[in-house]
Coordinates of C-alpha atoms in Angstrom, one line a residue:
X1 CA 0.0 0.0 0.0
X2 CA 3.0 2.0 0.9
X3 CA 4.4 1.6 -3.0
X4 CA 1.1 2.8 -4.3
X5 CA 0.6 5.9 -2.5
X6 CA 3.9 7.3 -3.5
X7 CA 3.6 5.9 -7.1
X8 CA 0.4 7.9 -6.7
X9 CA 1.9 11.2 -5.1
X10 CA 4.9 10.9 -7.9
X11 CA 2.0 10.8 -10.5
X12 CA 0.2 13.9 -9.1
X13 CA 3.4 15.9 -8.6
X14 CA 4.4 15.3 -12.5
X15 CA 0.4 15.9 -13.1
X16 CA 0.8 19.2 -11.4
X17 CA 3.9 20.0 -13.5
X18 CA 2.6 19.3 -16.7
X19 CA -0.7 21.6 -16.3
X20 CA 1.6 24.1 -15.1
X21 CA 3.8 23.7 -18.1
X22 CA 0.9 23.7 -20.4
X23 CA -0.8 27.0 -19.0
X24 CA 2.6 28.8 -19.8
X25 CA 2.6 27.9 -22.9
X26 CA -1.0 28.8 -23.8
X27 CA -0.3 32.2 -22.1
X28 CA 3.0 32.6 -24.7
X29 CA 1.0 31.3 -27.3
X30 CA -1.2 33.6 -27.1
X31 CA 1.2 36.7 -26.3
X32 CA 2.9 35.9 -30.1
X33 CA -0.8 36.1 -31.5
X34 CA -1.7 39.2 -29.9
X35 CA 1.8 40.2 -31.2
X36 CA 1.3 39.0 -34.9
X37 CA -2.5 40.6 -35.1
X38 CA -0.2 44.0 -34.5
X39 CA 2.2 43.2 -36.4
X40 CA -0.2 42.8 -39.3
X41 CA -2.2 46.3 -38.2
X42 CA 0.6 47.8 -38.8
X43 CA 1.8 46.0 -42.4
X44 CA -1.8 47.0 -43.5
X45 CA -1.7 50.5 -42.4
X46 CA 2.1 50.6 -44.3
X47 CA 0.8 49.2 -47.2
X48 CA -2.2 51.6 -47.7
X49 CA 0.3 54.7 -47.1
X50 CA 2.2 53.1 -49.7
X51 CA -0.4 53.1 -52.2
X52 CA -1.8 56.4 -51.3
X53 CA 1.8 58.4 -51.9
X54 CA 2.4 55.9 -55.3
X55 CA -1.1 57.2 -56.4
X56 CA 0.0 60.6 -55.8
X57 CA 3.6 60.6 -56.8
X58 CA 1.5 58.8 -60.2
X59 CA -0.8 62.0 -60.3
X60 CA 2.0 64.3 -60.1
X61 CA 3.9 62.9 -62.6
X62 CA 1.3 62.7 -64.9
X63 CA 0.6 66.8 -64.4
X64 CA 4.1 67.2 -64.9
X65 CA 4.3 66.8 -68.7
X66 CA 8.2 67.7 -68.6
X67 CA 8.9 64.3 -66.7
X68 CA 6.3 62.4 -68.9
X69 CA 8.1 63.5 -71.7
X70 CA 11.8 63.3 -70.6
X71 CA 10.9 59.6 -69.7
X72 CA 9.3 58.8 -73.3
X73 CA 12.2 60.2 -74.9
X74 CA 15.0 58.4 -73.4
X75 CA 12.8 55.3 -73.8
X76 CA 12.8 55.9 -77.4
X77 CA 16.3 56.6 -77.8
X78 CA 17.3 52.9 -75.8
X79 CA 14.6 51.6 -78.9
X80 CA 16.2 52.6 -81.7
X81 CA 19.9 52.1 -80.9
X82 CA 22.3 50.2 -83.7
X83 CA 24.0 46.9 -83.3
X84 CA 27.3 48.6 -83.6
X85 CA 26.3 51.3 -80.8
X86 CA 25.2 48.8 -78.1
X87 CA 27.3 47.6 -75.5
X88 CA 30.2 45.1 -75.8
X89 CA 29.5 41.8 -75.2
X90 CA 30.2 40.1 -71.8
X91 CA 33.2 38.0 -71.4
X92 CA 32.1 34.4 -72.6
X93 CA 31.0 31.8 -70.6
X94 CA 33.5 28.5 -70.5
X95 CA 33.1 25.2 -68.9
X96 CA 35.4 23.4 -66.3
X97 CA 37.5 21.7 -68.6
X98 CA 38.8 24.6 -71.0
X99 CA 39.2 26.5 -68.0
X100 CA 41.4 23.6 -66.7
X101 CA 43.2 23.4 -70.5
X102 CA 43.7 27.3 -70.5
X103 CA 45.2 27.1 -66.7
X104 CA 47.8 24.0 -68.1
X105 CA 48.7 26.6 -71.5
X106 CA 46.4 25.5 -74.1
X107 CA 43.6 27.2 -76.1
X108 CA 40.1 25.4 -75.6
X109 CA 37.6 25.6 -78.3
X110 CA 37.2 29.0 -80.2
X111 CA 34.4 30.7 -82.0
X112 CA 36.8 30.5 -85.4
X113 CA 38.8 28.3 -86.5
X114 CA 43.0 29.1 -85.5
X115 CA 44.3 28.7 -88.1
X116 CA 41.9 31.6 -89.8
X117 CA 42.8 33.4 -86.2
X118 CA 46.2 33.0 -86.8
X119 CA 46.2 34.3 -90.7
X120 CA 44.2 37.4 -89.6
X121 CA 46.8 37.9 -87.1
X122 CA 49.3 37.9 -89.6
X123 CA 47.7 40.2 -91.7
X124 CA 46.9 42.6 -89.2
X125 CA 50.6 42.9 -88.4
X126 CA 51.4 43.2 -91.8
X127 CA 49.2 46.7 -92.0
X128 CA 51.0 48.0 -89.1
X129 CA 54.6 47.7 -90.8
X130 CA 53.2 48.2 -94.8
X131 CA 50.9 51.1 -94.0
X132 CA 52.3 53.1 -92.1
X133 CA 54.5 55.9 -93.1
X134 CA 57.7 55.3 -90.8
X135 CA 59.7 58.4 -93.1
X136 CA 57.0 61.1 -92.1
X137 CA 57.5 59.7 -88.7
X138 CA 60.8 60.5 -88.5
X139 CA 61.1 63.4 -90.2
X140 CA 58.1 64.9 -88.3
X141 CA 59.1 64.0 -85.0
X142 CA 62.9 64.3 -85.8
X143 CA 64.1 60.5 -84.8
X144 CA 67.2 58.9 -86.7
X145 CA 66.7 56.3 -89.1
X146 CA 67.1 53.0 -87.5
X147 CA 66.1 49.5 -86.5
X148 CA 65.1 50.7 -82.9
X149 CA 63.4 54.0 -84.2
X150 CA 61.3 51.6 -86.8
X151 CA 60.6 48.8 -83.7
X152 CA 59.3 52.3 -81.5
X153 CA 57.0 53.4 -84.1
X154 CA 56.1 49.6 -85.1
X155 CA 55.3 48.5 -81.5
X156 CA 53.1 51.5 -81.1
X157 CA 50.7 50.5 -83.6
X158 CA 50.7 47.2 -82.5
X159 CA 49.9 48.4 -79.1
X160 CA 47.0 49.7 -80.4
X161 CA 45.7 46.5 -82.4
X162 CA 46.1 44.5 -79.3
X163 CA 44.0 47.2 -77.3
X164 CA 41.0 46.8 -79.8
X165 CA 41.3 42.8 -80.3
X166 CA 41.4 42.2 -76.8
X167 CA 37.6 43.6 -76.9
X168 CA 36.5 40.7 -78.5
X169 CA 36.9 38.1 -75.8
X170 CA 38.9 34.5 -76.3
X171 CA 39.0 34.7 -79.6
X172 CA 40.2 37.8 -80.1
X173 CA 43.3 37.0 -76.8
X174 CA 44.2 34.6 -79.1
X175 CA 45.0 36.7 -82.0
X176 CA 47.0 39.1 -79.8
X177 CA 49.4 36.2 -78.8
X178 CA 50.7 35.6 -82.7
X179 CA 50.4 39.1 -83.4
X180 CA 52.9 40.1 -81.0
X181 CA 54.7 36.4 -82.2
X182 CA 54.7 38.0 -85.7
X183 CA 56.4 41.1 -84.7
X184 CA 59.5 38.8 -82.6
X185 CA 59.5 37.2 -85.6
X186 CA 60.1 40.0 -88.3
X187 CA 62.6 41.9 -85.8
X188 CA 64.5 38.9 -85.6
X189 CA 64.5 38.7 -89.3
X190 CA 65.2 42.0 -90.3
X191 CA 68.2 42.4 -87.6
X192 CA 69.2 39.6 -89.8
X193 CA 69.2 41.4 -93.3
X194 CA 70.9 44.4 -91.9
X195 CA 73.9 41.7 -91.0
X196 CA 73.7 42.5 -87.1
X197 CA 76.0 39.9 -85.5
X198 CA 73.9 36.7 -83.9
X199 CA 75.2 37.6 -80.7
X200 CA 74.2 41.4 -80.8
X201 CA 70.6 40.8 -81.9
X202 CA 70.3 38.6 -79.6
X203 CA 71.1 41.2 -76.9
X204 CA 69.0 43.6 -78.7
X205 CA 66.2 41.6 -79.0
X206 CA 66.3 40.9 -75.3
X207 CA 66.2 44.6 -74.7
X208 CA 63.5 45.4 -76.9
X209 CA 61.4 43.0 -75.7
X210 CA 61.7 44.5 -71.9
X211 CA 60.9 47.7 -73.6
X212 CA 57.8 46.6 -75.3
X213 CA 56.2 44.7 -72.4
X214 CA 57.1 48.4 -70.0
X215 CA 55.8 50.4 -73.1
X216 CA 52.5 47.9 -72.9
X217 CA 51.8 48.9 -69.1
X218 CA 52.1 52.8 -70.3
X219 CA 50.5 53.1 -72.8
X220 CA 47.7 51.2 -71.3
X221 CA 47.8 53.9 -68.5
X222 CA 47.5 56.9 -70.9
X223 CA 44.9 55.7 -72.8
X224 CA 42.3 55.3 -69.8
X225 CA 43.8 58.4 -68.3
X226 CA 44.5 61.8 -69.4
X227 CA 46.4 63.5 -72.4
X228 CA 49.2 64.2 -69.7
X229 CA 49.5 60.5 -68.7
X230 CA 49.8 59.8 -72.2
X231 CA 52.1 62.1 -73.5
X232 CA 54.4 61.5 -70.6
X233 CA 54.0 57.4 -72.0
X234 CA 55.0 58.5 -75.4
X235 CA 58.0 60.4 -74.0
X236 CA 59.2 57.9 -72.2
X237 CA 59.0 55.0 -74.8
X238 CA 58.7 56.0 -78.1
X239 CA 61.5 59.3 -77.8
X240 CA 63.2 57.3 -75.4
X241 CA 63.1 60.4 -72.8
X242 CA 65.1 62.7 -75.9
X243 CA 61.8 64.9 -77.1
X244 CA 62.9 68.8 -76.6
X245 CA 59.6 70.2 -78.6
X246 CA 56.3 69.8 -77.0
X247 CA 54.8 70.0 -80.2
X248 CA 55.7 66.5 -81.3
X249 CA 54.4 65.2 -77.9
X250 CA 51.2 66.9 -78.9
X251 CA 51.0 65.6 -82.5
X252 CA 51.3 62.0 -81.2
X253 CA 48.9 62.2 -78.3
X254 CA 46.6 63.3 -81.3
X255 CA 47.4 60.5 -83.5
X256 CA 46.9 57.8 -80.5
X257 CA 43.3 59.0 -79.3
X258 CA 42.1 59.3 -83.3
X259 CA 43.6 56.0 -83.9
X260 CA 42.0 54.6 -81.1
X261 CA 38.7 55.8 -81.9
X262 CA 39.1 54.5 -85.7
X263 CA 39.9 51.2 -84.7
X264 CA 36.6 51.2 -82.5
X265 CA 33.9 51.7 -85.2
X266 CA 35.3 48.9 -86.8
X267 CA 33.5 45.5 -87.2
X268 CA 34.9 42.8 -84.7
X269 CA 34.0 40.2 -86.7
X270 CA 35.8 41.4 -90.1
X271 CA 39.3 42.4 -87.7
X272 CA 39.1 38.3 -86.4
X273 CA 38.6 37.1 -89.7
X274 CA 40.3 39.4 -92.4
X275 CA 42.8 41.3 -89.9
X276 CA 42.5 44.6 -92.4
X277 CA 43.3 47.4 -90.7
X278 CA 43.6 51.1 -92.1
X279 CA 45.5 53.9 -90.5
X280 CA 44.7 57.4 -90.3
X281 CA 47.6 60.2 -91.4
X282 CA 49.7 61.7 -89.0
X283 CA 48.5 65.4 -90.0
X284 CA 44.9 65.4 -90.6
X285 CA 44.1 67.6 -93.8
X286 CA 40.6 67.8 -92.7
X287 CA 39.7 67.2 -89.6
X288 CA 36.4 66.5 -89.2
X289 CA 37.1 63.6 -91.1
X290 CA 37.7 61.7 -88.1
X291 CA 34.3 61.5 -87.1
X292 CA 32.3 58.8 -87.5
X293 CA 29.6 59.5 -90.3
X294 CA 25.7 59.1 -89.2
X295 CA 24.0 56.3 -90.3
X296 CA 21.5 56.8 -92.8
X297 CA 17.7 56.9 -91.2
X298 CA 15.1 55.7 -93.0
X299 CA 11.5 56.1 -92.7
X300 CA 8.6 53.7 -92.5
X301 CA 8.6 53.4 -96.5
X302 CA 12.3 52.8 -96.6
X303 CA 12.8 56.0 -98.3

């Protein structure tokens, strides 16, 4: 009898414990919904201030015709943008593998074919040696008639091939690579012809390529800073820090930003598959040819 009134007492006190337990609970439980009904209150009354001062800001917007007509007309001008005047196109998207090829020193799979990559390349540094005029150069900018003058004023325009190809993603990375690969490779033979000892072309070459990779990393500064930045670039690498007339500093800083600009309107797809590039003069005769002509506009006839 003994066992059963304290298995009975135990069962009371745990009883007594759980109603307690329970009562507590109800009372939080129904704290958090007196809580949540406010909570909503509020959100309601937020949301209908919200819609009022939308309704109104609408209103006054629409009594303002300035705004309503400012907003039309930039809509229209996003609408009838060109192809060529639209933003470049994002860096494209590779899988794991090519990333893991590229990483190792190999070129995963390109938009064109490499060897038509390579060709263009070719071709392109071909228009930076054949069309330009290396003897107005020199006489212009008073800089004597040699290898390393010709490599200064060669590099320079290859510079500025590799600054427009590099817009055009993998493919166009690529073609900077035998570009530059063309260039070793015409020095080379060149020092050759002009019977430079093996040994002292070698040394040169050395040289020239630490110059071209420092000029690379200046010019790159001037061209996304100012004309000062720039001019102080072409000081330093093309007249080698031996320019006493600011005039020629200011003739090239000229040529550089029109150049740069030319080579931008041009088609992406034609420089990665032909490699054609033309050059402006070094002394505009007009020059408001530089600009870029307006495209013709048509109207809904096609007249």
């Amino acid at each position: 009898s003994s066992l059963l009134v304290s298995l009975f007492q135990s069962c009371q006190t745990g009883v007594t414990q759980w109603i307690a337990a329970c009562s507590g609970l109800l009372q939080k439980t129904a704290v958090q919904g007196q809580c949540r009904r406010m909570l909503y209150g509020i959100f309601q009354r937020c949301k209908a201030g919200q819609f009022r001062l939308s309704k109104s800001g609408g209103g006054l917007i629409q009594a303002n015709g300035t705004i309503a007509q400012q907003n039309r007309s930039f809509y229209n001008t996003n609408k009838h943008l060109s192809a060529k005047d639209s933003l470049q196109p994002s860096e494209e998207k590779v899988g794991a593998f090519t990333r893991i090829i590229e990483a190792m020193g190999f070129t995963g799979p390109l938009k064109y074919s490499r060897w038509k990559i390579k060709v263009a390349a070719l071709r392109m540094y071909t228009c930076c040696v054949e069309k330009t005029d290396y003897e107005e150069f020199f006489n212009r900018c008073q800089m004597p008639d040699t290898l390393n003058s010709w490599f200064l004023v060669a590099q320079l325009h290859v510079w500025m091939c590799l600054v427009r190809m590099k817009q055009e993603g993998r493919a166009g990375k690529y073609m900077c690579r035998y570009i530059v690969h063309c260039m070793w490779e015409d020095v080379e033979q060149r020092g050759k012809v002009m019977g430079i000892n093996s040994v002292v072309l070698k040394e040169d070459l050395r040289s020239m390529a630490e110059n071209f990779y420092a000029a690379l990393f200046g010019y790159d500064e001037g061209i996304l800073s100012d004309d000062h930045v720039l001019a102080a670039a072409l000081w330093r690498n093309l007249f080698n820090r031996n320019c006493e007339d600011p005039r020629h500093l200011e003739l090239l800083v000229e040529y550089v930003r029109k150049q740069v600009q030319h080579l931008d309107a041009l088609s992406g797809e034609d420089l990665l598959l032909t490699g054609e590039v033309s050059w402006r003069p070094l002394v505009e005769s007009n020059a408001r040819s530089i600009l870029k002509p307006l495209s013709p506009v048509y109207n809904d006839e096609g007249l």
